[in-house]
DNA sequence: CGGAATCCTTCACGATACTG
DNA sequence: CAGTATCGTGAAGGATTCCG
């Protein structure tokens, strides 16, 4: 049998990123940001239209004002979310996705869709794991 | 001027997930898993070939045995990683991606690529934010 | 070699109260 | 309305030690 083009063992392992690789820094920061408890819901709720703070808080539900503020600040820092203050009485603050934030939407939705599509496979894997290794 | 098909205000806001929406559960679990400190590096190092524990630990670098074990266990629970024990002396344990884990690779790499491609935009946004709101 | 067990620090997040 | 300030908690992660 003819050998394949290149045995797996000879693939460029030395190109794999060490944890000090500079490319790891932005990747880890992004993943930790989107992995924070409320980030994905906030982004989802900003997809179609700008939203006011308490509007966002009410329609997401279960989030404290502090956590929502922190999540929005983090997204604002990264240039993903725009914050527009209208100094009226009562004050009004609108949040929306920036163009940069919109480009993130594509790969982020791909990942969340994976989670939904493979939910059954993952949870049955977890049940199997608990059967074999104890429910500790 | 002819009105567009549907004003933004009439988009299906009621379809946006409330935090108690059952679909949120697997999404948040996955995002938190991939957002954990070492997950992305571990998955990247398993992409091309199975790896032994200390091999993995050495080539990733900077990770403690405890954190590496915890990360691998979590991935194993979710059915993304396979753990194969060879009871020799000294013992040998090989980790590899399952077929399910391989399918995750696609959307996950899309997201990490976004982070790398937009690193400049994000970090300049952060600098701007600090200039305007103080480096506190 | 591949862990488990233990201790310790940090930090994300929630609850609550107060303010321009 | 849209925050800030403060306090308390659990969970994540690091350092170290011991084991089959």
PDB file of C-alpha atoms (C1' of nucleotides) in Angstrom:
ATOM      1  CA  UNK A   1       0.000   0.000   0.000  1.00  0.00           C
ATOM      2  CA  UNK A   2       1.334   3.375  -0.984  1.00  0.00           C
ATOM      3  CA  UNK A   3       2.253   5.599   1.953  1.00  0.00           C
ATOM      4  CA  UNK A   4       0.169   8.716   2.458  1.00  0.00           C
ATOM      5  CA  UNK A   5       1.628  12.075   1.585  1.00  0.00           C
ATOM      6  CA  UNK A   6       2.865  12.715   5.083  1.00  0.00           C
ATOM      7  CA  UNK A   7       2.619  10.589   8.214  1.00  0.00           C
ATOM      8  CA  UNK A   8       0.811  12.251  11.083  1.00  0.00           C
ATOM      9  CA  UNK A   9       3.913  12.029  13.188  1.00  0.00           C
ATOM     10  CA  UNK A  10       5.723  14.457  10.915  1.00  0.00           C
ATOM     11  CA  UNK A  11       3.199  17.257  11.045  1.00  0.00           C
ATOM     12  CA  UNK A  12       4.593  20.584  12.225  1.00  0.00           C
ATOM     13  CA  UNK A  13       4.301  20.154  15.943  1.00  0.00           C
ATOM     14  CA  UNK A  14       6.818  22.908  16.534  1.00  0.00           C
ATOM     15  CA  UNK A  15       4.287  25.362  15.085  1.00  0.00           C
ATOM     16  CA  UNK A  16       1.863  24.657  17.901  1.00  0.00           C
ATOM     17  CA  UNK A  17       1.638  27.684  20.150  1.00  0.00           C
ATOM     18  CA  UNK A  18       3.463  27.614  23.450  1.00  0.00           C
ATOM     19  CA  UNK A  19       1.557  29.413  26.184  1.00  0.00           C
ATOM     20  CA  UNK A  20       3.908  32.374  25.837  1.00  0.00           C
ATOM     21  CA  UNK A  21       3.218  32.727  22.127  1.00  0.00           C
ATOM     22  CA  UNK A  22       2.064  36.328  21.562  1.00  0.00           C
ATOM     23  CA  UNK A  23      -0.831  35.076  19.430  1.00  0.00           C
ATOM     24  CA  UNK A  24      -2.300  33.408  22.495  1.00  0.00           C
ATOM     25  CA  UNK A  25      -2.905  36.663  24.316  1.00  0.00           C
ATOM     26  CA  UNK A  26      -5.756  38.083  22.198  1.00  0.00           C
ATOM     27  CA  UNK A  27      -7.248  34.630  21.722  1.00  0.00           C
ATOM     28  CA  UNK A  28      -7.461  33.922  25.414  1.00  0.00           C
ATOM     29  CA  UNK A  29      -8.814  37.364  26.166  1.00  0.00           C
ATOM     30  CA  UNK A  30     -11.566  37.016  23.606  1.00  0.00           C
ATOM     31  CA  UNK A  31     -12.500  33.507  24.706  1.00  0.00           C
ATOM     32  CA  UNK A  32     -12.632  34.505  28.337  1.00  0.00           C
ATOM     33  CA  UNK A  33     -14.740  37.533  27.452  1.00  0.00           C
ATOM     34  CA  UNK A  34     -17.313  35.589  25.455  1.00  0.00           C
ATOM     35  CA  UNK A  35     -17.179  32.888  28.123  1.00  0.00           C
ATOM     36  CA  UNK A  36     -18.249  35.298  30.831  1.00  0.00           C
ATOM     37  CA  UNK A  37     -21.654  34.569  32.197  1.00  0.00           C
ATOM     38  CA  UNK A  38     -23.752  37.200  30.446  1.00  0.00           C
ATOM     39  CA  UNK A  39     -21.758  38.148  27.355  1.00  0.00           C
ATOM     40  CA  UNK A  40     -23.429  35.896  24.814  1.00  0.00           C
ATOM     41  CA  UNK A  41     -26.929  36.915  25.876  1.00  0.00           C
ATOM     42  CA  UNK A  42     -26.046  40.600  25.806  1.00  0.00           C
ATOM     43  CA  UNK A  43     -24.584  40.352  22.321  1.00  0.00           C
ATOM     44  CA  UNK A  44     -27.592  38.382  21.115  1.00  0.00           C
ATOM     45  CA  UNK A  45     -29.946  41.033  22.441  1.00  0.00           C
ATOM     46  CA  UNK A  46     -28.025  43.771  20.662  1.00  0.00           C
ATOM     47  CA  UNK A  47     -28.038  42.069  17.285  1.00  0.00           C
ATOM     48  CA  UNK A  48     -31.059  43.713  15.722  1.00  0.00           C
ATOM     49  CA  UNK A  49     -31.379  47.104  17.325  1.00  0.00           C
ATOM     50  CA  UNK A  50     -29.874  49.446  19.912  1.00  0.00           C
ATOM     51  CA  UNK A  51     -31.213  48.820  23.379  1.00  0.00           C
ATOM     52  CA  UNK A  52     -31.530  50.907  26.490  1.00  0.00           C
ATOM     53  CA  UNK A  53     -29.954  49.709  29.704  1.00  0.00           C
ATOM     54  CA  UNK A  54     -33.058  48.697  31.624  1.00  0.00           C
ATOM     55  CA  UNK A  55     -34.698  47.407  28.477  1.00  0.00           C
ATOM     56  CA  UNK A  56     -31.712  45.096  28.100  1.00  0.00           C
ATOM     57  CA  UNK A  57     -31.808  44.149  31.758  1.00  0.00           C
ATOM     58  CA  UNK A  58     -35.496  43.292  31.689  1.00  0.00           C
ATOM     59  CA  UNK A  59     -35.468  41.291  28.474  1.00  0.00           C
ATOM     60  CA  UNK A  60     -32.405  39.289  29.446  1.00  0.00           C
ATOM     61  CA  UNK A  61     -33.664  38.629  32.941  1.00  0.00           C
ATOM     62  CA  UNK A  62     -31.801  37.300  35.960  1.00  0.00           C
ATOM     63  CA  UNK A  63     -28.841  39.634  35.543  1.00  0.00           C
ATOM     64  CA  UNK A  64     -27.960  42.159  38.200  1.00  0.00           C
ATOM     65  CA  UNK A  65     -27.319  45.755  37.262  1.00  0.00           C
ATOM     66  CA  UNK A  66     -23.749  45.401  38.360  1.00  0.00           C
ATOM     67  CA  UNK A  67     -23.017  42.394  36.154  1.00  0.00           C
ATOM     68  CA  UNK A  68     -24.784  43.913  33.192  1.00  0.00           C
ATOM     69  CA  UNK A  69     -22.800  47.130  33.551  1.00  0.00           C
ATOM     70  CA  UNK A  70     -19.551  45.193  33.858  1.00  0.00           C
ATOM     71  CA  UNK A  71     -20.341  43.089  30.776  1.00  0.00           C
ATOM     72  CA  UNK A  72     -21.222  46.144  28.698  1.00  0.00           C
ATOM     73  CA  UNK A  73     -18.090  47.990  29.849  1.00  0.00           C
ATOM     74  CA  UNK A  74     -15.913  45.103  28.859  1.00  0.00           C
ATOM     75  CA  UNK A  75     -17.486  44.939  25.424  1.00  0.00           C
ATOM     76  CA  UNK A  76     -17.180  48.693  25.091  1.00  0.00           C
ATOM     77  CA  UNK A  77     -13.477  48.576  25.964  1.00  0.00           C
ATOM     78  CA  UNK A  78     -12.868  46.021  23.240  1.00  0.00           C
ATOM     79  CA  UNK A  79     -14.649  48.220  20.704  1.00  0.00           C
ATOM     80  CA  UNK A  80     -17.488  45.745  20.219  1.00  0.00           C
ATOM     81  CA  UNK A  81     -20.251  47.857  21.711  1.00  0.00           C
ATOM     82  CA  UNK A  82     -21.157  51.508  21.419  1.00  0.00           C
ATOM     83  CA  UNK A  83     -22.480  53.483  24.381  1.00  0.00           C
ATOM     84  CA  UNK A  84     -24.519  56.593  23.653  1.00  0.00           C
ATOM     85  CA  UNK A  85     -25.610  58.843  26.505  1.00  0.00           C
ATOM     86  CA  UNK A  86     -28.557  61.176  26.111  1.00  0.00           C
ATOM     87  CA  UNK A  87     -28.481  63.592  29.056  1.00  0.00           C
ATOM     88  CA  UNK A  88     -32.225  63.969  29.488  1.00  0.00           C
ATOM     89  CA  UNK A  89     -34.340  63.636  32.607  1.00  0.00           C
ATOM     90  CA  UNK A  90     -34.504  60.819  33.298  1.00  0.00           C
ATOM     91  CA  UNK A  91     -31.156  59.994  31.661  1.00  0.00           C
ATOM     92  CA  UNK A  92     -31.077  57.659  28.710  1.00  0.00           C
ATOM     93  CA  UNK A  93     -28.240  55.364  27.585  1.00  0.00           C
ATOM     94  CA  UNK A  94     -28.369  53.289  24.434  1.00  0.00           C
ATOM     95  CA  UNK A  95     -26.099  50.389  23.604  1.00  0.00           C
ATOM     96  CA  UNK A  96     -25.496  48.977  20.165  1.00  0.00           C
ATOM     97  CA  UNK A  97     -23.035  46.748  18.346  1.00  0.00           C
ATOM     98  CA  UNK A  98     -20.210  48.489  16.508  1.00  0.00           C
ATOM     99  CA  UNK A  99     -19.262  47.345  12.982  1.00  0.00           C
ATOM    100  CA  UNK A 100     -16.427  45.421  14.621  1.00  0.00           C
ATOM    101  CA  UNK A 101     -18.901  43.827  17.007  1.00  0.00           C
ATOM    102  CA  UNK A 102     -21.020  42.792  14.040  1.00  0.00           C
ATOM    103  CA  UNK A 103     -18.142  40.936  12.442  1.00  0.00           C
ATOM    104  CA  UNK A 104     -17.706  38.979  15.667  1.00  0.00           C
ATOM    105  CA  UNK A 105     -21.314  37.900  15.429  1.00  0.00           C
ATOM    106  CA  UNK A 106     -20.576  35.474  12.589  1.00  0.00           C
ATOM    107  CA  UNK A 107     -18.025  33.160  14.248  1.00  0.00           C
ATOM    108  CA  UNK A 108     -19.738  33.554  17.611  1.00  0.00           C
ATOM    109  CA  UNK A 109     -23.068  32.367  16.260  1.00  0.00           C
ATOM    110  CA  UNK A 110     -21.317  29.467  14.575  1.00  0.00           C
ATOM    111  CA  UNK A 111     -20.011  28.356  17.941  1.00  0.00           C
ATOM    112  CA  UNK A 112     -23.315  28.792  19.748  1.00  0.00           C
ATOM    113  CA  UNK A 113     -25.071  26.903  16.975  1.00  0.00           C
ATOM    114  CA  UNK A 114     -22.607  24.068  17.440  1.00  0.00           C
ATOM    115  CA  UNK A 115     -23.556  23.971  21.109  1.00  0.00           C
ATOM    116  CA  UNK A 116     -27.255  23.762  20.312  1.00  0.00           C
ATOM    117  CA  UNK A 117     -26.874  21.207  17.531  1.00  0.00           C
ATOM    118  CA  UNK A 118     -24.646  18.943  19.590  1.00  0.00           C
ATOM    119  CA  UNK A 119     -26.389  19.345  22.898  1.00  0.00           C
ATOM    120  CA  UNK A 120     -27.743  15.796  22.784  1.00  0.00           C
ATOM    121  CA  UNK A 121     -24.346  14.264  21.989  1.00  0.00           C
ATOM    122  CA  UNK A 122     -22.642  16.216  24.749  1.00  0.00           C
ATOM    123  CA  UNK A 123     -25.187  15.461  27.441  1.00  0.00           C
ATOM    124  CA  UNK A 124     -25.261  11.757  26.609  1.00  0.00           C
ATOM    125  CA  UNK A 125     -21.472  11.779  26.817  1.00  0.00           C
ATOM    126  CA  UNK A 126     -21.771  13.316  30.259  1.00  0.00           C
ATOM    127  CA  UNK A 127     -24.247  10.676  31.389  1.00  0.00           C
ATOM    128  CA  UNK A 128     -21.939   7.962  30.145  1.00  0.00           C
ATOM    129  CA  UNK A 129     -19.017   9.531  31.963  1.00  0.00           C
ATOM    130  CA  UNK A 130     -20.949   9.651  35.210  1.00  0.00           C
ATOM    131  CA  UNK A 131     -22.022   6.022  34.860  1.00  0.00           C
ATOM    132  CA  UNK A 132     -18.429   4.918  34.374  1.00  0.00           C
ATOM    133  CA  UNK A 133     -16.654   7.232  36.775  1.00  0.00           C
ATOM    134  CA  UNK A 134     -19.244   7.783  39.472  1.00  0.00           C
ATOM    135  CA  UNK A 135     -21.509  10.782  39.921  1.00  0.00           C
ATOM    136  CA  UNK A 136     -19.079  12.565  42.278  1.00  0.00           C
TER     137      UNK A 136
ATOM    138  CA  UNK B   1     -39.207  56.937  -0.510  1.00  0.00           C
ATOM    139  CA  UNK B   2     -40.572  53.432  -0.334  1.00  0.00           C
ATOM    140  CA  UNK B   3     -40.423  51.920   3.158  1.00  0.00           C
ATOM    141  CA  UNK B   4     -38.134  48.952   3.655  1.00  0.00           C
ATOM    142  CA  UNK B   5     -39.615  45.513   4.012  1.00  0.00           C
ATOM    143  CA  UNK B   6     -39.741  45.672   7.785  1.00  0.00           C
ATOM    144  CA  UNK B   7     -38.685  48.427  10.149  1.00  0.00           C
ATOM    145  CA  UNK B   8     -36.057  47.386  12.639  1.00  0.00           C
ATOM    146  CA  UNK B   9     -38.476  48.084  15.456  1.00  0.00           C
ATOM    147  CA  UNK B  10     -40.713  45.234  14.325  1.00  0.00           C
ATOM    148  CA  UNK B  11     -38.130  42.514  14.289  1.00  0.00           C
ATOM    149  CA  UNK B  12     -38.963  39.507  16.456  1.00  0.00           C
ATOM    150  CA  UNK B  13     -37.642  40.710  19.750  1.00  0.00           C
ATOM    151  CA  UNK B  14     -39.774  38.197  21.569  1.00  0.00           C
ATOM    152  CA  UNK B  15     -37.679  35.456  19.993  1.00  0.00           C
ATOM    153  CA  UNK B  16     -34.588  36.666  21.796  1.00  0.00           C
ATOM    154  CA  UNK B  17     -33.642  34.178  24.490  1.00  0.00           C
ATOM    155  CA  UNK B  18     -34.485  35.022  28.077  1.00  0.00           C
ATOM    156  CA  UNK B  19     -31.839  33.788  30.504  1.00  0.00           C
ATOM    157  CA  UNK B  20     -34.121  30.910  31.468  1.00  0.00           C
ATOM    158  CA  UNK B  21     -34.452  29.732  27.888  1.00  0.00           C
ATOM    159  CA  UNK B  22     -33.403  26.058  27.826  1.00  0.00           C
ATOM    160  CA  UNK B  23     -31.255  26.722  24.751  1.00  0.00           C
ATOM    161  CA  UNK B  24     -29.057  28.982  26.844  1.00  0.00           C
ATOM    162  CA  UNK B  25     -27.867  26.176  29.076  1.00  0.00           C
ATOM    163  CA  UNK B  26     -25.679  24.237  26.620  1.00  0.00           C
ATOM    164  CA  UNK B  27     -24.468  27.450  25.006  1.00  0.00           C
ATOM    165  CA  UNK B  28     -23.270  28.939  28.230  1.00  0.00           C
ATOM    166  CA  UNK B  29     -21.664  25.696  29.319  1.00  0.00           C
ATOM    167  CA  UNK B  30     -19.729  25.397  26.078  1.00  0.00           C
ATOM    168  CA  UNK B  31     -18.636  29.027  26.082  1.00  0.00           C
ATOM    169  CA  UNK B  32     -17.470  28.806  29.655  1.00  0.00           C
ATOM    170  CA  UNK B  33     -15.603  25.604  28.896  1.00  0.00           C
ATOM    171  CA  UNK B  34     -13.743  27.011  25.901  1.00  0.00           C
ATOM    172  CA  UNK B  35     -13.214  30.213  27.852  1.00  0.00           C
ATOM    173  CA  UNK B  36     -11.362  28.424  30.622  1.00  0.00           C
ATOM    174  CA  UNK B  37      -7.727  29.334  30.778  1.00  0.00           C
ATOM    175  CA  UNK B  38      -6.113  26.313  29.119  1.00  0.00           C
ATOM    176  CA  UNK B  39      -8.856  24.796  26.994  1.00  0.00           C
ATOM    177  CA  UNK B  40      -8.028  26.390  23.657  1.00  0.00           C
ATOM    178  CA  UNK B  41      -4.346  25.514  23.909  1.00  0.00           C
ATOM    179  CA  UNK B  42      -5.101  21.925  24.875  1.00  0.00           C
ATOM    180  CA  UNK B  43      -7.480  21.470  21.965  1.00  0.00           C
ATOM    181  CA  UNK B  44      -4.984  23.046  19.569  1.00  0.00           C
ATOM    182  CA  UNK B  45      -2.261  20.664  20.731  1.00  0.00           C
ATOM    183  CA  UNK B  46      -4.515  17.674  20.192  1.00  0.00           C
ATOM    184  CA  UNK B  47      -5.500  18.619  16.672  1.00  0.00           C
ATOM    185  CA  UNK B  48      -2.984  16.585  14.706  1.00  0.00           C
ATOM    186  CA  UNK B  49      -2.128  13.591  16.853  1.00  0.00           C
ATOM    187  CA  UNK B  50      -2.771  11.924  20.188  1.00  0.00           C
ATOM    188  CA  UNK B  51      -0.530  13.247  22.940  1.00  0.00           C
ATOM    189  CA  UNK B  52       0.703  11.861  26.216  1.00  0.00           C
ATOM    190  CA  UNK B  53       0.031  13.782  29.406  1.00  0.00           C
ATOM    191  CA  UNK B  54       3.506  15.088  30.142  1.00  0.00           C
ATOM    192  CA  UNK B  55       4.181  15.621  26.468  1.00  0.00           C
ATOM    193  CA  UNK B  56       1.133  17.880  26.429  1.00  0.00           C
ATOM    194  CA  UNK B  57       2.196  19.584  29.631  1.00  0.00           C
ATOM    195  CA  UNK B  58       5.684  20.312  28.360  1.00  0.00           C
ATOM    196  CA  UNK B  59       4.733  21.564  24.919  1.00  0.00           C
ATOM    197  CA  UNK B  60       1.985  23.825  26.246  1.00  0.00           C
ATOM    198  CA  UNK B  61       4.129  25.175  29.031  1.00  0.00           C
ATOM    199  CA  UNK B  62       3.130  27.191  32.084  1.00  0.00           C
ATOM    200  CA  UNK B  63       0.258  24.915  33.025  1.00  0.00           C
ATOM    201  CA  UNK B  64       0.232  23.019  36.311  1.00  0.00           C
ATOM    202  CA  UNK B  65      -0.522  19.327  36.418  1.00  0.00           C
ATOM    203  CA  UNK B  66      -3.724  20.062  38.309  1.00  0.00           C
ATOM    204  CA  UNK B  67      -5.082  22.543  35.794  1.00  0.00           C
ATOM    205  CA  UNK B  68      -4.148  20.344  32.864  1.00  0.00           C
ATOM    206  CA  UNK B  69      -5.869  17.358  34.442  1.00  0.00           C
ATOM    207  CA  UNK B  70      -8.967  19.414  35.206  1.00  0.00           C
ATOM    208  CA  UNK B  71      -9.123  20.773  31.643  1.00  0.00           C
ATOM    209  CA  UNK B  72      -8.747  17.321  30.106  1.00  0.00           C
ATOM    210  CA  UNK B  73     -11.389  15.857  32.451  1.00  0.00           C
ATOM    211  CA  UNK B  74     -13.848  18.533  31.506  1.00  0.00           C
ATOM    212  CA  UNK B  75     -13.278  17.894  27.811  1.00  0.00           C
ATOM    213  CA  UNK B  76     -13.552  14.168  28.398  1.00  0.00           C
ATOM    214  CA  UNK B  77     -16.874  14.594  30.227  1.00  0.00           C
ATOM    215  CA  UNK B  78     -18.289  16.504  27.280  1.00  0.00           C
ATOM    216  CA  UNK B  79     -17.206  13.757  24.898  1.00  0.00           C
ATOM    217  CA  UNK B  80     -14.705  15.964  23.119  1.00  0.00           C
ATOM    218  CA  UNK B  81     -11.557  14.144  24.215  1.00  0.00           C
ATOM    219  CA  UNK B  82     -10.653  10.494  24.476  1.00  0.00           C
ATOM    220  CA  UNK B  83      -8.508   9.183  27.322  1.00  0.00           C
ATOM    221  CA  UNK B  84      -6.637   5.923  26.742  1.00  0.00           C
ATOM    222  CA  UNK B  85      -4.726   4.296  29.600  1.00  0.00           C
ATOM    223  CA  UNK B  86      -1.903   1.848  28.898  1.00  0.00           C
ATOM    224  CA  UNK B  87      -1.083   0.130  32.191  1.00  0.00           C
ATOM    225  CA  UNK B  88       2.652  -0.255  31.628  1.00  0.00           C
ATOM    226  CA  UNK B  89       5.522   0.653  33.896  1.00  0.00           C
ATOM    227  CA  UNK B  90       5.770   3.559  33.913  1.00  0.00           C
ATOM    228  CA  UNK B  91       2.084   4.095  33.122  1.00  0.00           C
ATOM    229  CA  UNK B  92       1.094   5.761  29.882  1.00  0.00           C
ATOM    230  CA  UNK B  93      -1.999   7.852  29.134  1.00  0.00           C
ATOM    231  CA  UNK B  94      -2.827   9.194  25.705  1.00  0.00           C
ATOM    232  CA  UNK B  95      -5.338  11.914  24.927  1.00  0.00           C
ATOM    233  CA  UNK B  96      -6.924  12.580  21.557  1.00  0.00           C
ATOM    234  CA  UNK B  97      -9.858  14.421  20.045  1.00  0.00           C
ATOM    235  CA  UNK B  98     -13.014  12.403  19.489  1.00  0.00           C
ATOM    236  CA  UNK B  99     -14.932  12.793  16.218  1.00  0.00           C
ATOM    237  CA  UNK B 100     -17.282  15.118  18.111  1.00  0.00           C
ATOM    238  CA  UNK B 101     -14.290  17.103  19.305  1.00  0.00           C
ATOM    239  CA  UNK B 102     -13.108  17.414  15.724  1.00  0.00           C
ATOM    240  CA  UNK B 103     -16.386  18.961  14.630  1.00  0.00           C
ATOM    241  CA  UNK B 104     -15.976  21.579  17.348  1.00  0.00           C
ATOM    242  CA  UNK B 105     -12.606  22.474  15.889  1.00  0.00           C
ATOM    243  CA  UNK B 106     -14.189  24.254  12.924  1.00  0.00           C
ATOM    244  CA  UNK B 107     -16.247  26.948  14.685  1.00  0.00           C
ATOM    245  CA  UNK B 108     -13.662  27.233  17.444  1.00  0.00           C
ATOM    246  CA  UNK B 109     -10.872  27.992  14.997  1.00  0.00           C
ATOM    247  CA  UNK B 110     -13.113  30.525  13.275  1.00  0.00           C
ATOM    248  CA  UNK B 111     -13.464  32.375  16.555  1.00  0.00           C
ATOM    249  CA  UNK B 112      -9.768  32.234  17.427  1.00  0.00           C
ATOM    250  CA  UNK B 113      -8.918  33.422  13.934  1.00  0.00           C
ATOM    251  CA  UNK B 114     -11.234  36.369  14.450  1.00  0.00           C
ATOM    252  CA  UNK B 115      -9.306  37.225  17.599  1.00  0.00           C
ATOM    253  CA  UNK B 116      -5.987  37.138  15.764  1.00  0.00           C
ATOM    254  CA  UNK B 117      -7.205  39.033  12.723  1.00  0.00           C
ATOM    255  CA  UNK B 118      -8.837  41.770  14.785  1.00  0.00           C
ATOM    256  CA  UNK B 119      -6.222  42.039  17.490  1.00  0.00           C
ATOM    257  CA  UNK B 120      -5.075  45.441  16.232  1.00  0.00           C
ATOM    258  CA  UNK B 121      -8.594  46.864  16.098  1.00  0.00           C
ATOM    259  CA  UNK B 122      -9.400  45.615  19.587  1.00  0.00           C
ATOM    260  CA  UNK B 123      -6.234  46.862  21.217  1.00  0.00           C
ATOM    261  CA  UNK B 124      -6.514  50.292  19.623  1.00  0.00           C
ATOM    262  CA  UNK B 125     -10.100  50.427  20.890  1.00  0.00           C
ATOM    263  CA  UNK B 126      -8.793  49.668  24.368  1.00  0.00           C
ATOM    264  CA  UNK B 127      -6.184  52.417  24.141  1.00  0.00           C
ATOM    265  CA  UNK B 128      -8.847  54.875  23.033  1.00  0.00           C
ATOM    266  CA  UNK B 129     -11.097  53.818  25.893  1.00  0.00           C
ATOM    267  CA  UNK B 130      -8.336  54.348  28.427  1.00  0.00           C
ATOM    268  CA  UNK B 131      -7.514  57.794  27.017  1.00  0.00           C
ATOM    269  CA  UNK B 132     -11.131  58.880  27.305  1.00  0.00           C
ATOM    270  CA  UNK B 133     -12.104  57.223  30.557  1.00  0.00           C
ATOM    271  CA  UNK B 134      -8.848  57.208  32.479  1.00  0.00           C
ATOM    272  CA  UNK B 135      -6.471  54.279  32.975  1.00  0.00           C
ATOM    273  CA  UNK B 136      -8.073  53.359  36.347  1.00  0.00           C
TER     274      UNK B 136
ATOM    275  C1'  DC C   1       4.487   8.729  34.734  1.00  0.00           C
ATOM    276  C1'  DG C   2       0.155  10.396  35.771  1.00  0.00           C
ATOM    277  C1'  DG C   3      -2.164  11.644  38.742  1.00  0.00           C
ATOM    278  C1'  DA C   4      -4.908  12.875  43.762  1.00  0.00           C
ATOM    279  C1'  DA C   5      -5.073  15.708  47.986  1.00  0.00           C
ATOM    280  C1'  DT C   6      -4.355  19.869  50.336  1.00  0.00           C
ATOM    281  C1'  DC C   7      -3.803  24.714  51.076  1.00  0.00           C
ATOM    282  C1'  DC C   8      -4.056  29.304  49.479  1.00  0.00           C
ATOM    283  C1'  DT C   9      -5.062  33.504  46.632  1.00  0.00           C
ATOM    284  C1'  DT C  10      -7.648  35.818  43.357  1.00  0.00           C
ATOM    285  C1'  DC C  11     -11.664  37.082  41.166  1.00  0.00           C
ATOM    286  C1'  DA C  12     -16.342  36.711  39.029  1.00  0.00           C
ATOM    287  C1'  DC C  13     -20.709  37.255  40.435  1.00  0.00           C
ATOM    288  C1'  DG C  14     -24.792  38.146  43.460  1.00  0.00           C
ATOM    289  C1'  DA C  15     -27.224  40.985  47.008  1.00  0.00           C
ATOM    290  C1'  DT C  16     -28.051  45.243  48.810  1.00  0.00           C
ATOM    291  C1'  DA C  17     -27.941  50.128  49.512  1.00  0.00           C
ATOM    292  C1'  DC C  18     -27.215  54.699  47.879  1.00  0.00           C
ATOM    293  C1'  DT C  19     -26.817  58.755  44.123  1.00  0.00           C
ATOM    294  C1'  DG C  20     -27.021  62.355  40.127  1.00  0.00           C
TER     295       DG C  20
ATOM    296  C1'  DC D   1     -32.975  55.728  34.766  1.00  0.00           C
ATOM    297  C1'  DA D   2     -28.529  54.336  34.987  1.00  0.00           C
ATOM    298  C1'  DG D   3     -25.492  53.802  37.327  1.00  0.00           C
ATOM    299  C1'  DT D   4     -21.500  53.561  41.778  1.00  0.00           C
ATOM    300  C1'  DA D   5     -20.081  51.568  46.344  1.00  0.00           C
ATOM    301  C1'  DT D   6     -19.668  47.867  49.530  1.00  0.00           C
ATOM    302  C1'  DC D   7     -19.847  43.377  51.254  1.00  0.00           C
ATOM    303  C1'  DG D   8     -20.045  38.386  51.003  1.00  0.00           C
ATOM    304  C1'  DT D   9     -19.591  33.935  48.576  1.00  0.00           C
ATOM    305  C1'  DG D  10     -18.116  30.150  45.563  1.00  0.00           C
ATOM    306  C1'  DA D  11     -15.395  28.727  42.021  1.00  0.00           C
ATOM    307  C1'  DA D  12     -10.935  28.943  39.220  1.00  0.00           C
ATOM    308  C1'  DG D  13      -6.447  28.379  39.292  1.00  0.00           C
ATOM    309  C1'  DG D  14      -1.467  28.091  41.308  1.00  0.00           C
ATOM    310  C1'  DA D  15       1.972  25.854  44.509  1.00  0.00           C
ATOM    311  C1'  DT D  16       3.225  22.009  46.921  1.00  0.00           C
ATOM    312  C1'  DT D  17       3.232  17.327  48.648  1.00  0.00           C
ATOM    313  C1'  DC D  18       2.283  12.435  48.425  1.00  0.00           C
ATOM    314  C1'  DC D  19       0.997   7.932  45.948  1.00  0.00           C
ATOM    315  C1'  DG D  20       0.448   3.473  42.847  1.00  0.00           C
TER     316       DG D  20
END
